[in-house]
Amino acid sequence: MTVRAPVPVLPRAHGHPVPWRPMARATWLQHRGGLIGVLMLFSTCALAIVVERLTAPSYARSLGVGSVNNPSFTFLAHVVQLFPVVIGVFVGAPLISRELESGTFRFTWTQEVGRTRFVVTTLVVLAGFTVVSACGLGALLGWCAHGFEVVGIQSQWQPGLFDVTPVTLAGWALFALVLGTFLGAVIGRSVAAMAATAFSVGGLVVASNLDLVHRLLAIAPLVTSRVPPLSMAIGTLNSTSFAGGELSGSWLVRGWVTGTGGRELNGLAAYDVMDHVQSAAVRGVTDPTRWLSLHHYALWMSYQPAGRFWIFQVVAAAILVFLAALLALATVRLVRRRA
Amino acid sequence: MNVVETSGLAKRYRSTWALRDCTLAVPAGRIVALVGPNGAGKTTLLHCAVGLCTATNGNITVLGDLAPGSLDALERVAFVAQDVPLYKYLSVRSMVAVARNLNSRFDQAQAEERLRALEIPPDRKVGKLSGGQQAQLALTLSLARDPDLLVLDEPLARLDPLARHDFMALVMAAVAASGFSVIFSSHVVSELERFADYLIVLARGRVQMLGDIDDLLAGHAMLSGPVEESDLVGEQFAVVQTRKAARHAELLVRTTGNSELPSGWESDHVSLEELVLAYLRDPSASMLPGPLTPDELEVSEVT
């Protein structure tokens, strides 16, 4: 064997950093299977929404004001609410956990692009895909919901529907993607990360339906005004107003009745007043407004006006995007420190 | 310039030290074999060199003064990991495309040419390739990056003898063409001498021996003679290993001076495998020439 003398390695000119377009192409090559699966789910949902919209108006009008919700639309809205869960479980959770589990991080993280730029680019590309598809799905569902909203059957204020507009659905999908990625980086096992993501994102979606949306809608001061007696309810409402009324499109939070001197009536007395007004109105013997005025009663409602809907939407999405950004930073930090 | 240089390098995983006080320097232009038993710290050392792990204590630099894992280092250091972790669900063509898109200087034509020569079908899924083909593919992707340093972690472990030969032939041909440095870890001690010209032996997380293989072999001898004189002979040399039978003794010693052997004793060359195994059997034995100083480097280059 011949021994070679050590040869100095001359420093060479640095090449240009890998541009983002090739990195995006690498991301597509690596994740196209999962993304095509998500696109197929997206297409199926979109098709179902279009069919629902085309068949819905006649159904909605046949029900009339105050009727029950359209069950097929409600089901569709619930399915669309699961879109973020699907993104988190099937796109986010395996993103890093599969690399760690299969050992391919030893290939990817030692390429010229470097682990930080690789993870950031991958997240950005997948986030772009997620946001665009979620916006599309949310817009389609909003288009479908319009047919119901005009006749007062459904309202986008309602928990469930509040989370599936283009704005909030995109926020939820982005949050789910990054939460799944973060959990995958922490857990390092695909199946466990997918289960944890399904549990956590699914749990948060349910919590949002049950409670979080109500809490969000309570953060801004409510508008309080005297309202006409019809279409009035008392107590804690957290519901939408009927279409066509004075508060049409608003989110009703609480209704109450005041008597002489502006004193609020207790529940029993208030119900007596409401019963009288409604039975009189049904019989058509008395003008309810006049009757109330004569007896020094007034009906009051506190609510979020319809004009605030998109402000709340942006606030909800901003909270989700902020959380997603924090999780993304934590994920990058985890990846950088992984040794 | 040293392609890898460590100083007091240590790495701890929870309560276990994978590397301890590891100081070495690997000169450029060499094919370096990193040898040691399981758990010696070979993979940890290589992972530190390519930036996959960070040291608990000490320093490590590559290609002069670059920090492992930095973008400058990643541009010039290619790594083939143990068990060849590639995306099994991708086709060979897609795998090449992924590597091309993650490296600015990736030579796709060279990679495709090599894969054609190796008869690796571009449309086949990576997971459907044989172990040897997967190893060849991983090596091809690394070579197409035109590295200054190629790091191979147990590249031969899963390969049959023919595939081992083909793999190392590809490495040697690329080294001959481009002159880059190679560090590879291996269990297959018997084949090291054919490929490597520099040796590092790790045991229990420490460097036990390193240096030019020819120098190491020239600096050791196997002495054999009557067992009753073995202790006397042993006092004249640094003994690495002693084997005694009823009437006959063998001493593997370092030959640093001109000590004369008593009559009845013979000196023989030692093979690399014998040398490595002797050091591995006795972790307390060590021979550390240490890193080459700049003056020594200059002398080596002149000679």
XYZ file of C-alpha atoms in Angstrom:
642
model
C 0.000 0.000 0.000
C 1.274 3.446 -0.771
C 0.994 6.181 1.774
C 0.078 9.501 0.356
C 1.369 12.690 1.813
C -1.321 14.825 3.378
C -2.738 17.210 0.859
C -4.040 20.531 2.046
C -7.645 21.151 1.168
C -7.858 24.548 -0.404
C -10.816 26.613 0.633
C -13.037 27.040 -2.370
C -15.436 29.687 -3.371
C -18.775 29.251 -1.706
C -21.569 28.299 -3.987
C -24.815 30.175 -3.885
C -27.198 29.012 -1.180
C -29.828 26.634 -2.456
C -32.701 28.835 -3.720
C -36.172 28.326 -2.296
C -37.707 27.063 -5.541
C -35.614 23.876 -5.687
C -36.233 23.344 -1.979
C -39.967 23.719 -2.614
C -39.678 21.139 -5.405
C -37.914 18.769 -3.007
C -40.736 19.296 -0.506
C -43.295 18.468 -3.173
C -41.405 15.295 -4.143
C -41.217 14.169 -0.544
C -44.790 14.961 0.458
C -46.758 14.635 -2.745
C -48.422 11.390 -1.595
C -49.935 13.018 1.480
C -50.785 16.223 -0.354
C -52.564 14.365 -3.159
C -54.579 12.516 -0.507
C -55.573 15.814 1.099
C -56.453 17.239 -2.324
C -58.721 14.271 -2.973
C -60.487 14.871 0.339
C -60.743 18.565 -0.532
C -62.267 17.723 -3.937
C -64.795 15.353 -2.397
C -65.878 17.976 0.140
C -66.035 20.657 -2.557
C -68.215 18.470 -4.758
C -70.561 17.695 -1.858
C -70.822 21.417 -1.036
C -71.669 22.325 -4.630
C -74.355 19.633 -4.782
C -75.752 20.815 -1.444
C -75.885 24.425 -2.630
C -77.617 23.558 -5.854
C -80.305 21.561 -4.065
C -80.548 23.681 -0.908
C -82.482 26.883 -1.741
C -85.790 25.212 -2.429
C -85.417 23.116 0.701
C -84.529 26.113 2.859
C -87.399 28.228 1.635
C -89.828 25.393 2.180
C -88.911 25.373 5.871
C -89.527 29.024 6.603
C -88.314 31.191 9.460
C -87.696 29.466 12.763
C -87.472 25.970 11.390
C -84.852 23.466 12.338
C -81.462 23.414 10.709
C -80.878 21.598 7.477
C -79.309 18.312 8.631
C -77.302 17.656 5.482
C -75.746 21.115 5.588
C -74.956 20.766 9.294
C -73.283 17.423 8.571
C -71.285 18.994 5.776
C -70.185 21.818 8.051
C -68.990 19.272 10.625
C -67.046 17.398 7.942
C -65.375 20.626 6.838
C -64.531 21.318 10.484
C -62.544 18.095 10.426
C -60.360 19.397 7.581
C -57.810 20.941 10.007
C -57.708 17.662 11.937
C -56.929 15.786 8.700
C -54.203 18.284 7.816
C -52.661 18.045 11.285
C -52.782 14.262 11.433
C -51.773 13.309 7.895
C -49.555 16.208 6.831
C -48.216 17.840 10.011
C -47.626 14.944 12.391
C -45.515 12.769 10.046
C -43.478 15.705 8.732
C -40.598 15.387 11.186
C -41.563 12.280 13.153
C -41.278 10.110 10.045
C -37.806 11.516 9.328
C -36.728 10.776 12.887
C -38.344 7.356 12.951
C -36.946 6.123 9.640
C -33.570 7.805 10.122
C -33.873 9.809 6.883
C -33.072 12.968 8.868
C -29.453 11.752 8.629
C -29.769 12.181 4.863
C -31.827 15.363 4.729
C -30.169 17.294 7.527
C -26.689 16.690 6.130
C -27.473 18.102 2.692
C -26.165 21.506 1.699
C -29.457 23.223 2.440
C -29.090 22.563 6.184
C -31.712 21.336 8.599
C -33.120 24.724 9.604
C -33.728 25.978 6.072
C -35.080 22.584 5.098
C -37.636 22.503 7.913
C -38.611 26.161 7.438
C -39.066 25.737 3.675
C -41.056 22.559 4.114
C -43.308 24.232 6.671
C -43.805 27.305 4.490
C -44.663 25.249 1.394
C -47.084 23.021 3.269
C -48.562 26.020 5.095
C -49.205 27.702 1.746
C -50.931 24.611 0.438
C -52.946 24.304 3.645
C -54.066 27.931 3.754
C -55.085 28.020 0.095
C -57.068 24.790 0.268
C -58.718 25.766 3.578
C -59.662 29.202 2.201
C -61.174 27.536 -0.853
C -63.158 25.095 1.231
C -64.320 27.848 3.596
C -65.384 30.059 0.691
C -67.340 27.217 -0.871
C -69.090 26.468 2.412
C -69.886 30.169 2.885
C -71.392 30.253 -0.587
C -73.452 27.217 0.338
C -74.469 28.666 3.736
C -75.724 31.884 2.178
C -78.861 30.131 0.988
C -79.749 29.236 4.547
C -78.698 32.458 6.163
C -81.004 34.613 4.071
C -83.982 32.703 5.424
C -82.664 32.689 8.996
C -81.965 29.002 9.350
C -78.227 29.137 9.784
C -75.860 31.879 10.806
C -72.119 32.083 10.500
C -72.004 33.331 14.115
C -72.963 29.899 15.347
C -70.188 27.776 16.826
C -69.303 25.279 14.160
C -70.117 27.637 11.326
C -68.018 30.388 12.882
C -64.948 28.139 12.483
C -65.464 27.234 8.825
C -65.331 30.580 7.070
C -62.341 31.097 4.734
C -60.595 33.124 7.445
C -61.017 30.906 10.485
C -60.790 27.599 8.620
C -57.441 28.703 7.201
C -56.334 29.693 10.711
C -57.407 26.361 12.159
C -55.778 24.375 9.354
C -52.498 26.273 9.725
C -52.545 25.833 13.495
C -53.272 22.104 13.128
C -50.464 21.664 10.600
C -47.883 23.291 12.861
C -49.189 21.660 16.046
C -48.901 18.255 14.319
C -45.376 19.089 13.193
C -44.396 20.203 16.678
C -45.835 17.095 18.319
C -44.042 14.962 15.727
C -40.739 16.659 16.558
C -41.303 16.128 20.285
C -42.588 12.550 20.136
C -40.482 11.283 17.226
C -42.906 8.456 16.363
C -45.350 8.829 13.486
C -48.321 6.898 14.796
C -48.054 8.328 18.300
C -47.672 11.844 16.884
C -50.711 11.351 14.635
C -52.793 10.111 17.568
C -51.668 13.000 19.768
C -52.464 15.471 16.989
C -55.904 13.971 16.359
C -56.667 14.110 20.073
C -55.402 17.654 20.617
C -56.703 19.328 17.441
C -60.000 17.404 17.591
C -60.360 18.339 21.258
C -59.743 21.999 20.533
C -62.262 22.018 17.673
C -64.895 20.503 19.965
C -63.972 22.940 22.752
C -64.311 25.782 20.279
C -67.799 24.621 19.357
C -68.887 24.256 22.950
C -67.228 27.189 24.633
C -64.327 29.008 23.014
C -66.363 30.858 20.385
C -68.704 32.164 23.108
C -65.717 33.371 25.099
C -64.255 35.046 22.045
C -67.506 36.822 21.276
C -67.599 38.166 24.815
C -64.228 39.916 24.646
C -65.591 43.039 22.936
C -68.119 45.250 24.790
C -71.656 44.303 23.874
C -74.099 46.736 22.312
C -77.253 47.153 24.380
C -80.458 48.552 22.935
C -84.203 48.578 23.457
C -85.857 46.177 21.062
C -89.365 45.591 19.792
C -91.319 42.865 21.552
C -91.565 40.341 18.740
C -88.701 37.975 18.064
C -87.581 38.604 21.616
C -86.182 36.111 24.091
C -84.863 36.560 27.598
C -81.984 35.165 29.621
C -78.551 34.126 28.337
C -79.061 33.471 24.672
C -75.810 33.046 22.737
C -77.779 32.641 19.551
C -78.390 34.325 16.258
C -81.236 36.653 15.535
C -83.815 35.814 12.946
C -83.359 37.161 9.485
C -85.288 40.258 8.580
C -85.626 41.629 12.109
C -84.074 44.757 13.514
C -81.029 42.870 14.781
C -80.742 40.669 11.696
C -77.285 39.161 11.375
C -76.314 39.989 14.970
C -75.128 37.675 17.703
C -77.573 37.894 20.604
C -75.995 37.431 23.991
C -78.628 38.328 26.597
C -82.209 39.631 26.775
C -84.071 41.076 29.752
C -87.160 43.090 30.679
C -87.311 46.274 32.756
C -90.340 47.583 34.586
C -91.240 50.841 36.287
C -88.210 52.994 37.020
C -86.040 50.943 34.678
C -85.685 48.133 37.229
C -84.858 44.713 35.735
C -87.576 42.158 36.327
C -86.709 38.797 37.757
C -87.134 35.701 35.575
C -90.698 34.849 36.629
C -92.037 38.370 36.188
C -90.215 38.742 32.891
C -91.699 35.507 31.575
C -95.185 36.698 32.605
C -94.682 39.861 30.605
C -93.386 37.928 27.595
C -96.273 35.476 27.788
C -98.749 38.303 27.807
C -97.100 40.039 24.870
C -96.913 36.866 22.793
C -100.442 35.651 23.513
C -101.804 39.134 22.778
C -99.873 39.231 19.568
C -101.148 35.820 18.552
C -104.751 36.826 19.259
C -104.185 40.163 17.526
C -106.188 41.987 20.203
C -103.525 44.393 21.362
C -100.565 46.174 19.858
C -97.733 44.643 21.933
C -95.568 47.743 21.724
C -98.363 49.958 22.939
C -99.263 47.527 25.715
C -95.664 47.477 26.965
C -95.408 51.217 26.859
C -98.639 51.640 28.807
C -97.399 49.330 31.546
C -93.914 50.932 31.612
C -92.216 47.768 30.439
C -89.245 47.739 28.077
C -87.405 44.870 26.385
C -83.628 45.046 26.143
C -81.047 43.065 24.271
C -77.241 43.011 24.465
C -75.565 41.723 21.321
C -72.637 41.856 18.937
C -73.745 43.755 15.842
C -73.610 42.040 12.485
C -70.928 44.476 11.319
C -68.432 43.017 13.807
C -68.577 39.520 12.362
C -65.467 39.811 10.186
C -63.570 41.628 12.927
C -64.140 38.645 15.186
C -63.168 36.364 12.327
C -59.850 38.162 11.910
C -59.262 38.139 15.672
C -59.901 34.391 15.856
C -57.631 33.726 12.886
C -54.942 36.029 14.306
C -54.947 34.089 17.586
C -54.568 30.815 15.663
C -51.828 32.216 13.421
C -49.999 33.595 16.461
C -50.122 30.194 18.175
C -48.998 28.539 14.931
C -46.052 30.944 14.704
C -45.028 30.171 18.295
C -45.253 26.442 17.627
C -43.290 26.831 14.396
C -40.513 28.653 16.264
C -40.496 25.958 18.935
C -40.335 23.269 16.225
C -37.390 24.907 14.469
C -35.655 25.284 17.815
C -36.238 21.602 18.593
C -34.877 20.572 15.205
C -31.812 22.797 15.574
C -31.078 21.410 19.018
C -31.786 17.806 18.153
C -28.444 16.050 18.610
C -4.975 21.351 6.830
C -6.814 18.699 8.814
C -10.135 17.545 7.465
C -11.280 16.674 10.982
C -9.736 17.934 14.168
C -11.022 17.383 17.676
C -9.805 18.551 21.023
C -11.088 16.955 24.214
C -14.275 16.039 22.404
C -16.877 14.405 24.625
C -20.478 13.457 24.049
C -22.881 12.193 26.668
C -26.307 10.657 26.059
C -28.154 10.918 29.368
C -25.816 9.137 31.790
C -23.710 7.345 29.164
C -20.575 8.821 27.692
C -20.324 7.884 24.016
C -17.090 9.852 23.570
C -14.595 11.007 26.178
C -11.662 13.315 25.845
C -11.269 12.475 22.181
C -8.385 14.364 20.602
C -7.344 13.616 17.037
C -6.439 15.191 13.735
C -7.068 13.667 10.355
C -4.870 15.072 7.603
C -6.379 15.897 4.237
C -6.137 13.625 1.239
C -6.353 10.381 3.199
C -8.690 7.439 3.237
C -9.215 6.976 6.932
C -10.560 3.841 8.558
C -12.309 4.385 11.884
C -12.343 1.115 13.784
C -13.684 0.046 17.116
C -16.032 -2.410 18.802
C -19.739 -1.781 19.172
C -20.349 1.183 21.431
C -16.849 2.555 20.945
C -18.233 5.909 19.780
C -17.542 5.647 16.036
C -20.997 6.740 14.900
C -21.089 9.492 17.517
C -17.748 10.835 16.320
C -18.902 10.785 12.685
C -22.236 12.389 13.598
C -20.336 15.153 15.384
C -18.189 15.619 12.274
C -21.202 16.071 9.991
C -23.186 18.234 12.400
C -25.825 15.698 13.379
C -24.860 15.922 17.025
C -23.290 18.557 19.193
C -20.507 17.847 21.640
C -21.099 17.910 25.367
C -17.529 19.105 25.884
C -14.549 19.918 23.708
C -14.238 21.170 20.146
C -14.461 19.759 16.677
C -13.771 21.420 13.347
C -13.834 20.122 9.793
C -11.949 21.167 6.657
C -9.737 23.545 8.565
C -11.821 25.713 10.803
C -15.404 25.084 9.778
C -18.001 24.271 12.383
C -19.700 20.943 11.612
C -23.278 21.466 10.472
C -22.647 25.050 9.356
C -23.797 25.850 5.833
C -20.176 26.197 4.700
C -19.346 22.762 6.086
C -22.491 21.112 4.756
C -21.630 22.383 1.296
C -18.335 20.486 1.348
C -18.969 17.444 3.529
C -21.054 14.531 2.253
C -22.316 11.801 4.538
C -23.641 8.299 3.967
C -25.254 7.163 7.191
C -25.416 3.696 8.638
C -28.209 1.557 7.120
C -28.439 4.023 4.218
C -31.517 6.011 5.252
C -33.146 7.065 1.976
C -36.799 7.679 1.146
C -37.911 4.126 0.435
C -41.234 5.222 -1.083
C -39.581 7.359 -3.760
C -38.319 6.121 -7.093
C -34.593 6.297 -7.757
C -35.243 9.158 -10.193
C -37.206 11.113 -7.552
C -34.525 10.422 -4.958
C -31.934 11.905 -7.305
C -34.247 14.887 -7.874
C -34.612 15.443 -4.113
C -30.831 15.398 -3.659
C -30.370 17.721 -6.652
C -32.861 20.204 -5.226
C -31.184 20.235 -1.828
C -27.669 20.905 -3.149
C -26.570 23.773 -5.353
C -23.571 21.953 -6.877
C -25.202 18.604 -7.472
C -23.937 17.018 -10.687
C -27.027 15.260 -11.988
C -25.395 14.038 -15.194
C -22.642 12.397 -13.192
C -25.149 10.783 -10.843
C -27.264 9.433 -13.705
C -24.186 8.160 -15.490
C -23.015 6.317 -12.381
C -26.464 4.821 -11.779
C -26.576 3.642 -15.408
C -23.148 2.042 -15.012
C -24.338 0.370 -11.812
C -27.481 -0.835 -13.635
C -29.794 0.680 -11.039
C -33.204 1.201 -12.698
C -34.346 4.830 -12.315
C -38.033 3.951 -12.066
C -37.684 1.408 -9.299
C -38.669 2.391 -5.761
C -35.669 2.807 -3.497
C -37.180 0.326 -1.051
C -37.273 -2.331 -3.774
C -33.532 -2.097 -4.436
C -31.144 -4.619 -2.916
C -29.058 -3.553 0.074
C -26.025 -3.207 -2.170
C -27.905 -1.071 -4.685
C -29.266 1.173 -1.935
C -25.742 1.669 -0.625
C -24.502 2.421 -4.145
C -27.348 4.893 -4.652
C -26.572 6.697 -1.385
C -22.895 6.830 -2.329
C -23.728 8.102 -5.829
C -25.856 10.904 -4.371
C -23.008 11.898 -2.052
C -20.358 11.798 -4.770
C -22.497 13.938 -7.074
C -22.220 16.721 -4.485
C -18.492 17.000 -5.277
C -17.448 16.924 -1.612
C -14.057 17.706 -0.092
C -14.737 15.197 2.643
C -16.816 12.044 2.336
C -17.931 10.468 5.606
C -19.216 6.894 5.505
C -20.706 5.262 8.588
C -20.432 1.467 8.430
C -20.964 1.428 4.670
C -19.962 -2.207 4.322
C -21.905 -3.667 7.231
C -24.930 -4.910 5.316
C -23.166 -5.814 2.096
C -22.047 -9.170 0.806
C -18.370 -9.512 -0.221
C -19.050 -8.698 -3.880
C -21.142 -5.647 -3.039
C -18.454 -4.526 -0.579
C -15.871 -4.733 -3.298
C -18.049 -2.813 -5.775
C -18.848 -0.157 -3.187
C -15.242 0.470 -2.243
C -14.200 0.333 -5.894
C -16.607 3.193 -6.560
C -15.169 5.139 -3.633
C -11.572 4.537 -4.741
C -12.329 5.515 -8.344
C -13.963 8.750 -7.195
C -11.046 9.518 -4.855
C -8.600 8.896 -7.687
C -10.558 11.268 -9.914
C -11.261 14.059 -7.417
C -8.761 13.640 -4.607
C -11.166 14.232 -1.746
C -10.700 12.813 1.746
C -12.671 9.877 3.056
C -13.421 8.743 6.582
C -15.243 5.479 6.962
C -16.061 3.432 9.995
C -16.051 -0.318 9.721
C -16.158 -3.589 11.565
C -14.552 -5.433 8.685
C -10.970 -5.158 9.889
C -9.602 -7.723 7.436
C -10.373 -5.524 4.412
C -9.174 -2.203 5.765
C -5.620 -2.506 4.517
C -6.799 -2.699 0.911
C -8.635 0.609 1.060
C -7.398 2.771 3.906
C -4.050 4.474 4.426
C -4.813 5.998 7.806
C -6.238 4.342 10.873
C -8.107 5.505 13.953
C -8.959 2.968 16.623
C -11.612 3.967 19.116
C -12.404 2.042 22.280
C -14.785 2.976 25.063
C -15.215 6.447 23.639
C -11.493 7.272 23.522
C -8.903 7.297 20.767
C -6.672 4.319 21.341
C -4.453 4.483 18.293
C -4.192 6.589 15.182
C -1.719 7.184 12.421
C -0.516 6.186 9.014
C -1.177 2.511 8.560
C 2.309 1.857 7.131
C 3.900 3.710 10.054
C 1.796 1.807 12.546
C 2.752 -1.517 10.986
C 6.418 -0.536 10.812
C 6.294 0.504 14.457
C 5.110 -2.870 15.701
C 6.510 -6.394 15.570
C 5.516 -9.846 16.697
C 8.306 -11.369 18.772
C 8.333 -15.089 19.463
C 10.658 -17.153 21.638
C 10.992 -19.281 24.774
C 8.366 -18.547 27.369
C 10.837 -18.383 30.262
C 12.557 -15.350 28.657
C 9.384 -13.514 27.780
C 9.412 -11.281 30.882
C 13.009 -10.262 30.197
C 12.227 -9.408 26.579
C 9.077 -7.661 27.636
C 11.125 -5.240 29.753
C 12.977 -4.051 26.644
C 9.868 -3.184 24.644
C 6.481 -1.606 25.078
C 4.345 -4.717 25.010
C 0.865 -4.436 23.589
C -0.134 -8.044 23.936
C 1.392 -11.205 25.354
C 0.397 -14.732 24.456
C 2.025 -17.555 26.353
C 1.871 -21.290 25.687
C 3.640 -24.075 27.618
C 7.052 -23.460 26.026
C 6.531 -20.648 23.601
C 5.573 -16.980 23.957
C 4.484 -14.300 21.476
C 4.767 -10.634 22.257
C 3.242 -7.915 20.122
C 5.476 -4.953 20.826
C 6.171 -1.439 19.699
C 9.580 -1.194 18.046
C 10.769 2.243 18.941
C 14.519 1.686 19.318
C 17.235 -0.685 18.246
C 16.842 -3.138 21.054
C 18.466 -6.419 20.188
C 16.658 -9.653 20.643
C 18.213 -12.446 22.706
C 19.174 -15.528 20.783
C 16.295 -17.878 20.193
C 13.872 -15.008 19.617
C 12.470 -14.038 16.227
C 10.824 -10.876 15.030
C 8.061 -10.938 12.461
C 5.832 -8.413 10.745
C 2.417 -7.916 12.191
C -0.687 -7.717 10.049
C -3.100 -4.821 10.396
C -5.837 -7.144 11.588
C -3.570 -8.585 14.312
C -2.538 -5.095 15.341
C -6.064 -3.742 15.543
C -7.392 -6.779 17.389
C -4.531 -6.624 19.868
C -5.309 -3.033 20.735
C -9.025 -3.706 20.902
C -8.458 -6.649 23.265
C -6.574 -4.420 25.653
C -8.296 -1.044 25.890
C -5.642 0.149 28.339
C -2.995 -0.069 25.608
C -2.764 3.078 23.570
C -0.571 4.666 21.009
C -1.270 8.243 20.187
C 1.015 10.030 17.790
C -1.322 12.986 18.124
C -2.215 15.585 15.528
C 0.421 16.601 13.026
C 1.927 19.988 13.698
C 2.128 22.459 10.796
C 5.894 21.736 10.536
C 5.268 18.019 10.318
C 2.616 18.624 7.708
C 5.089 20.582 5.632
C 7.677 17.836 5.857
C 5.107 15.233 4.864
C 4.106 17.236 1.846
C 7.715 17.628 0.714
C 8.460 13.967 1.106
